[in-house]
Short mmCIF file of C-alpha atoms and ligand atoms in Angstrom, two decimals:
data_model
loop_
_atom_site.label_atom_id
_atom_site.label_comp_id
_atom_site.label_asym_id
_atom_site.label_seq_id
_atom_site.Cartn_x
_atom_site.Cartn_y
_atom_site.Cartn_z
CA MET A 1 168.50 38.23 67.86
CA ALA A 2 170.47 38.67 64.62
CA VAL A 3 173.73 40.61 65.01
CA MET A 4 174.12 43.33 62.39
CA GLN A 5 177.15 42.70 60.19
CA LYS A 6 179.29 45.79 59.96
CA SER A 7 180.91 46.87 56.69
CA VAL A 8 184.45 47.77 55.72
CA LEU A 9 185.35 50.68 53.45
CA ALA A 10 188.59 50.35 51.48
CA LEU A 11 190.23 53.21 49.54
CA SER A 12 192.07 51.93 46.49
CA GLY A 13 193.93 52.74 43.34
CA GLY A 14 194.84 49.98 40.86
CA VAL A 15 196.95 46.84 41.26
CA GLY A 16 198.34 47.08 44.85
CA GLY A 17 195.05 48.30 46.24
CA ALA A 18 192.99 45.73 44.38
CA LYS A 19 195.09 42.91 45.89
CA LEU A 20 194.15 43.94 49.44
CA ALA A 21 190.56 44.62 48.36
CA LEU A 22 190.39 40.99 47.20
CA GLY A 23 191.75 39.81 50.57
CA LEU A 24 189.15 41.94 52.35
CA ALA A 25 186.34 40.66 50.08
CA ASP A 26 187.37 37.11 51.04
CA SER A 27 187.39 38.00 54.76
CA VAL A 28 184.15 39.91 55.36
CA ALA A 29 180.55 38.72 55.02
CA ALA A 30 179.23 38.76 51.43
CA GLY A 31 178.33 42.29 50.32
CA GLN A 32 179.97 43.99 53.31
CA LEU A 33 182.99 45.38 51.46
CA HIS A 34 182.75 48.85 49.93
CA VAL A 35 185.64 50.06 47.80
CA LEU A 36 186.11 53.76 47.11
CA ALA A 37 188.08 53.86 43.86
CA ASN A 38 190.39 56.53 42.49
CA THR A 39 189.15 57.95 39.21
CA GLY A 40 191.91 60.55 38.85
CA ASP A 41 193.46 58.28 36.16
CA ASP A 42 190.27 58.34 34.07
CA PHE A 43 190.58 59.80 30.62
CA LYS A 44 189.00 59.95 27.19
CA HIS A 45 190.88 57.86 24.63
CA LEU A 46 189.76 57.01 21.09
CA GLY A 47 186.40 58.50 22.05
CA LEU A 48 186.04 56.07 24.97
CA HIS A 49 185.75 56.74 28.72
CA ILE A 50 188.51 54.69 30.36
CA SER A 51 188.45 54.14 34.15
CA PRO A 52 191.66 52.14 34.74
CA ASP A 53 191.45 51.73 38.53
CA ILE A 54 187.76 50.82 38.53
CA ASP A 55 188.48 48.23 35.85
CA THR A 56 191.45 46.78 37.74
CA LEU A 57 189.15 46.41 40.77
CA LEU A 58 186.36 44.86 38.68
CA TYR A 59 188.68 42.38 37.01
CA THR A 60 190.57 41.53 40.22
CA LEU A 61 187.47 41.03 42.39
CA SER A 62 185.93 38.81 39.69
CA GLY A 63 189.12 36.74 39.28
CA LYS A 64 189.48 37.82 35.63
CA SER A 65 192.49 40.13 35.83
CA ASN A 66 195.59 39.76 33.73
CA GLU A 67 198.13 39.25 36.50
CA SER A 68 201.21 39.30 34.29
CA LEU A 69 200.32 42.67 32.70
CA GLY A 70 198.88 44.13 35.94
CA TRP A 71 195.94 45.63 34.01
CA GLY A 72 193.26 44.41 31.63
CA LEU A 73 191.76 40.93 31.32
CA ALA A 74 193.37 37.49 31.36
CA ASP A 75 193.30 35.44 28.12
CA GLU A 76 193.01 38.66 26.10
CA THR A 77 193.29 38.97 22.29
CA TRP A 78 194.55 42.08 20.48
CA THR A 79 192.91 42.02 17.02
CA VAL A 80 191.54 45.58 17.24
CA MET A 81 194.94 46.99 18.31
CA ALA A 82 196.65 45.21 15.36
CA ALA A 83 194.08 46.65 12.94
CA LEU A 84 194.45 50.11 14.50
CA GLU A 85 198.21 49.88 14.04
CA GLN A 86 197.66 49.19 10.32
CA LEU A 87 195.70 52.44 10.21
CA GLN A 88 198.55 54.19 12.04
CA GLY A 89 196.12 54.98 14.84
CA GLU A 90 197.12 55.56 18.45
CA THR A 91 198.23 52.26 19.98
CA TRP A 92 200.45 53.41 22.86
CA PHE A 93 197.57 52.70 25.26
CA ARG A 94 196.70 49.07 24.58
CA LEU A 95 193.07 48.07 24.74
CA GLY A 96 192.43 44.34 24.46
CA ASP A 97 189.45 43.07 22.46
CA ASN A 98 187.45 41.92 25.48
CA ASP A 99 188.48 44.88 27.63
CA LEU A 100 187.26 47.15 24.80
CA ALA A 101 183.73 45.88 25.36
CA THR A 102 183.85 47.33 28.90
CA HIS A 103 184.96 50.76 27.62
CA LEU A 104 182.46 50.79 24.73
CA TRP A 105 179.59 49.82 27.01
CA ARG A 106 180.56 52.27 29.75
CA THR A 107 180.89 55.12 27.24
CA ALA A 108 177.48 54.38 25.71
CA GLN A 109 175.81 54.15 29.14
CA LEU A 110 177.36 57.45 30.27
CA ALA A 111 176.21 59.08 27.02
CA ASP A 112 172.67 57.85 27.84
CA GLY A 113 172.87 59.73 31.14
CA VAL A 114 173.59 56.76 33.45
CA SER A 115 175.89 57.71 36.35
CA LEU A 116 179.41 56.29 36.62
CA LEU A 117 178.31 54.78 39.95
CA ASP A 118 175.42 52.89 38.30
CA VAL A 119 177.51 51.85 35.28
CA THR A 120 180.13 50.47 37.66
CA GLY A 121 177.44 48.69 39.69
CA LYS A 122 176.02 47.07 36.55
CA LEU A 123 179.48 45.95 35.41
CA ALA A 124 180.17 44.50 38.86
CA ALA A 125 176.85 42.63 38.85
CA GLN A 126 177.59 41.22 35.37
CA LEU A 127 180.94 39.96 36.67
CA GLY A 128 179.31 38.35 39.72
CA ILE A 129 180.95 40.74 42.22
CA VAL A 130 179.07 41.12 45.50
CA SER A 131 181.31 43.88 46.91
CA HIS A 132 180.39 47.49 46.13
CA ILE A 133 182.77 49.56 44.00
CA HIS A 134 182.18 53.31 44.28
CA PRO A 135 183.88 55.85 41.99
CA MET A 136 185.31 58.66 44.15
CA CYS A 137 183.07 61.16 42.30
CA GLU A 138 180.98 61.51 39.14
CA GLU A 139 182.90 64.47 37.70
CA LEU A 140 185.96 63.96 35.49
CA VAL A 141 189.04 64.73 37.59
CA SER A 142 192.23 64.65 35.55
CA THR A 143 195.61 64.09 37.17
CA THR A 144 198.40 66.21 35.70
CA VAL A 145 201.99 65.24 36.40
CA HIS A 146 204.31 68.22 36.69
CA SER A 147 207.76 67.43 35.41
CA GLU A 148 210.79 69.63 34.91
CA GLY A 149 209.52 72.34 32.58
CA ARG A 150 206.42 70.52 31.30
CA ASP A 151 203.06 69.15 32.36
CA LEU A 152 201.90 65.71 31.33
CA ALA A 153 198.44 64.14 31.37
CA PHE A 154 198.63 61.16 33.73
CA GLN A 155 198.40 58.35 31.16
CA HIS A 156 200.95 60.12 28.93
CA TYR A 157 203.34 60.14 31.89
CA PHE A 158 202.49 56.63 33.10
CA VAL A 159 202.03 54.60 29.92
CA ARG A 160 203.38 56.57 26.94
CA GLU A 161 206.51 57.84 28.73
CA GLN A 162 206.68 54.83 31.13
CA CYS A 163 207.09 57.06 34.22
CA LYS A 164 210.53 58.20 32.97
CA PRO A 165 210.15 62.01 33.43
CA ALA A 166 211.22 63.23 36.88
CA VAL A 167 208.20 64.55 38.76
CA THR A 168 208.03 67.84 40.66
CA GLY A 169 204.37 67.65 41.73
CA PHE A 170 200.82 66.72 40.78
CA SER A 171 197.52 68.50 40.31
CA PHE A 172 194.01 67.17 39.99
CA ASP A 173 192.15 69.31 37.48
CA GLY A 174 188.43 69.59 38.19
CA ILE A 175 188.72 68.37 41.78
CA ASP A 176 187.44 71.59 43.36
CA GLN A 177 184.15 71.20 41.48
CA ALA A 178 183.80 67.50 42.32
CA SER A 179 181.36 66.16 44.92
CA PRO A 180 182.24 63.19 47.08
CA ASN A 181 180.40 59.94 46.37
CA PRO A 182 177.07 60.37 48.26
CA GLU A 183 176.72 56.67 49.19
CA VAL A 184 180.15 56.68 50.78
CA MET A 185 179.40 59.92 52.63
CA MET A 186 176.25 58.28 54.02
CA LEU A 187 178.23 55.21 55.09
CA LEU A 188 180.75 57.43 56.88
CA ALA A 189 178.00 59.28 58.73
CA SER A 190 176.28 56.02 59.77
CA GLU A 191 177.42 53.52 62.36
CA ALA A 192 177.64 50.80 59.72
CA LEU A 193 181.44 50.71 59.34
CA SER A 194 183.83 48.65 61.44
CA ALA A 195 186.96 49.89 59.64
CA ILE A 196 188.30 52.14 56.93
CA VAL A 197 191.30 50.65 55.16
CA VAL A 198 193.59 52.71 52.95
CA CYS A 199 195.12 50.09 50.66
CA PRO A 200 198.84 50.13 49.77
CA SER A 201 198.28 52.26 46.67
CA ASN A 202 200.39 55.14 45.37
CA PRO A 203 199.97 58.04 47.88
CA PHE A 204 200.40 60.80 45.27
CA VAL A 205 198.33 59.67 42.28
CA SER A 206 195.92 57.10 43.75
CA ILE A 207 195.05 58.07 47.33
CA ASP A 208 195.62 61.87 47.33
CA PRO A 209 193.01 62.41 44.57
CA ILE A 210 190.42 60.53 46.64
CA LEU A 211 191.27 62.40 49.84
CA GLN A 212 191.33 65.80 48.13
CA ILE A 213 187.75 65.64 46.85
CA PRO A 214 186.11 68.46 48.82
CA ARG A 215 184.87 67.26 52.28
CA MET A 216 186.27 63.74 51.77
CA TRP A 217 189.24 63.46 54.10
CA THR A 218 187.56 65.31 56.95
CA ALA A 219 184.55 62.97 56.67
CA LEU A 220 186.96 60.01 56.88
CA ARG A 221 188.71 61.60 59.87
CA ASP A 222 185.44 62.31 61.66
CA CYS A 223 183.97 58.84 61.07
CA ALA A 224 183.78 56.71 64.25
CA ALA A 225 185.38 53.71 62.54
CA PRO A 226 189.18 53.45 62.89
CA LEU A 227 191.24 54.19 59.80
CA VAL A 228 194.12 51.83 58.98
CA LEU A 229 196.63 52.67 56.26
CA VAL A 230 198.98 50.05 54.81
CA SER A 231 202.35 51.38 53.66
CA PRO A 232 202.95 50.93 49.92
CA ILE A 233 206.70 51.23 50.58
CA VAL A 234 208.44 48.11 51.87
CA SER A 235 212.19 47.98 52.52
CA GLY A 236 212.63 51.26 50.63
CA MET A 237 210.86 49.99 47.51
CA ALA A 238 207.39 50.10 46.01
CA ILE A 239 206.04 46.62 45.34
CA LYS A 240 204.72 47.87 41.97
CA GLY A 241 204.62 51.21 40.19
CA PRO A 242 206.48 54.51 40.47
CA ALA A 243 205.80 55.51 44.13
CA ALA A 244 209.43 55.03 45.26
CA LYS A 245 210.84 56.83 42.19
CA MET A 246 208.41 59.71 42.80
CA MET A 247 209.51 59.98 46.45
CA VAL A 248 213.17 60.26 45.40
CA GLU A 249 212.29 62.97 42.88
CA LEU A 250 210.18 64.86 45.42
CA GLY A 251 213.09 64.79 47.89
CA MET A 252 211.33 62.56 50.41
CA PRO A 253 212.85 59.69 52.35
CA VAL A 254 211.90 56.49 50.50
CA THR A 255 210.66 54.64 53.57
CA ALA A 256 207.44 53.81 55.33
CA LEU A 257 208.30 56.79 57.58
CA GLY A 258 208.30 59.05 54.51
CA VAL A 259 204.83 57.74 53.61
CA ALA A 260 203.52 58.28 57.16
CA GLN A 261 204.97 61.81 57.21
CA HIS A 262 203.22 62.60 53.90
CA TYR A 263 199.81 61.59 55.24
CA CYS A 264 200.30 63.21 58.67
CA ASP A 265 201.42 66.52 57.08
CA LEU A 266 198.56 66.72 54.58
CA TYR A 267 195.77 65.13 56.61
CA PRO A 268 196.32 65.74 60.36
CA ASP A 269 194.66 63.18 62.68
CA LEU A 270 193.42 61.05 59.76
CA LEU A 271 195.42 57.88 60.52
CA ASP A 272 194.58 55.70 63.51
CA TYR A 273 196.83 52.78 62.56
CA PHE A 274 199.74 52.59 60.15
CA VAL A 275 200.71 49.08 59.07
CA ILE A 276 204.31 48.54 58.03
CA ASP A 277 206.03 45.45 56.73
CA GLU A 278 207.96 43.27 59.16
CA THR A 279 211.18 44.15 57.31
CA ASP A 280 210.64 47.79 58.35
CA ALA A 281 210.19 47.07 62.08
CA LYS A 282 213.13 49.36 62.91
CA LEU A 283 211.00 52.38 61.88
CA VAL A 284 208.33 51.82 64.54
CA ASP A 285 209.56 54.39 67.07
CA GLU A 286 210.08 57.16 64.52
CA ILE A 287 206.63 56.62 63.00
CA ALA A 288 205.01 56.43 66.46
CA LYS A 289 206.44 59.92 67.17
CA LEU A 290 203.98 61.21 64.53
CA GLY A 291 201.17 60.20 66.88
CA VAL A 292 200.08 57.10 64.96
CA ASN A 293 199.65 53.54 66.26
CA VAL A 294 202.08 51.39 64.31
CA ALA A 295 201.39 47.72 63.57
CA ILE A 296 203.79 45.26 61.97
CA ALA A 297 202.74 42.50 59.56
CA PRO A 298 203.93 40.70 56.44
CA THR A 299 202.45 43.10 53.88
CA VAL A 300 203.79 41.69 50.61
CA MET A 301 200.87 39.96 48.89
CA THR A 302 201.91 37.32 46.41
CA SER A 303 199.34 34.56 46.88
CA ARG A 304 195.62 34.75 47.62
CA ASP A 305 196.43 33.47 51.11
CA ASP A 306 198.82 36.43 51.64
CA LYS A 307 196.01 38.81 50.71
CA LYS A 308 193.58 37.14 53.10
CA ARG A 309 196.19 37.04 55.89
CA LEU A 310 196.84 40.78 55.64
CA ALA A 311 193.11 41.51 55.50
CA ARG A 312 192.52 39.32 58.57
CA PHE A 313 195.38 41.06 60.40
CA ILE A 314 193.78 44.47 59.74
CA LEU A 315 190.31 43.32 60.80
CA ASP A 316 191.70 41.79 64.01
CA LEU A 317 193.65 45.01 64.69
CA VAL A 318 190.48 47.13 64.73
CA GLU A 319 188.28 44.63 66.53
N1 FO1 B 1 199.09 50.29 31.49
C1 FO1 B 1 200.21 50.20 30.73
O1 FO1 B 1 201.32 50.25 31.26
N2 FO1 B 1 200.10 50.06 29.35
C2 FO1 B 1 198.90 50.00 28.72
O2 FO1 B 1 198.85 49.89 27.49
C3 FO1 B 1 197.71 50.05 29.52
C4 FO1 B 1 196.45 49.93 28.96
C5 FO1 B 1 195.34 49.92 29.80
C6 FO1 B 1 194.06 49.73 29.26
C7 FO1 B 1 192.95 49.74 30.08
C8 FO1 B 1 193.10 49.93 31.45
O3 FO1 B 1 192.00 49.92 32.24
C9 FO1 B 1 194.34 50.11 32.00
C10 FO1 B 1 195.49 50.10 31.20
N3 FO1 B 1 196.76 50.27 31.72
C11 FO1 B 1 197.87 50.21 30.92
C12 FO1 B 1 196.96 50.45 33.16
C13 FO1 B 1 196.72 51.82 33.69
O4 FO1 B 1 196.63 52.86 32.83
C14 FO1 B 1 197.59 52.19 34.90
O5 FO1 B 1 198.09 51.06 35.54
C15 FO1 B 1 196.81 52.94 35.91
O6 FO1 B 1 196.21 54.10 35.41
C16 FO1 B 1 197.63 53.28 37.18
O7 FO1 B 1 196.83 52.91 38.23
#
């Protein structure tokens, strides 16, 4: 009798999350990885609908990502940006020539009434991806970064101002009217999942928007599959991006314990396992006091083997 293959659901933002998603895609049976992607970074730019985290996942899972930039496509050309600069157009957010095709096509499809879920599915199929990438919702949810005395749209904070303003908080405009991705809600209610993995993405601007979609985090908590979260903070630093800087500015301890505290405070009983890096082993007892099972592994993912090793570790942990 054939044994039913169970699936894994990963929650992810951009670069850090996509690395573990790739390791998971390599480690589960073909088509058994589902990725729930943050779309709180999505915005309209030059008339185009940009979905940065979905695109980072698409390009990473298809092996086409630009690893030195951390976004966009490898072997990119920039002719359109150069021409736009001549016109004194907006070039602070750089769209490569090949990447532009993705945004143009997505925007046209959305205008024709196709859902973001289906557009993403078609893009994934074109790129030969067998994993399933699900936008967290269909509605536009816009992250606002609150800084001292002013509010900034997320990409203005992140790209135009290079994360320099000190943050005091975040809000996700439109989130209360958003509906959680129905396919993911069905997966959570089924017995099809063997694990839920929260990738080492930024807690505040990548994972919180996903969890704060109405009914989302409670559905994750109530799902029978164990939930494993990988700390994005290692040895007091974020591997990539502004998470550590944000924690300092928010007055939080910049440690894996600070990350665990954040999730336990906002989402009680959500975490079953919290994976910390081996360099943070000294924090085990303090984190365990929060009522979470702590596991220790090498979590820094440089090579493809590192990604697979961490994915394997997580899958073995929940087995
Ligand atoms: N990040 C940058 O730092 N500079 C850019 O010019 C830039 C352009 C860009 C274009 C398309 C895309 O999908 C992503 C892009 N990103 C850029 C990355 C992105 O905005 C951020 O890394 C994420 O929003 C944070 O997860």
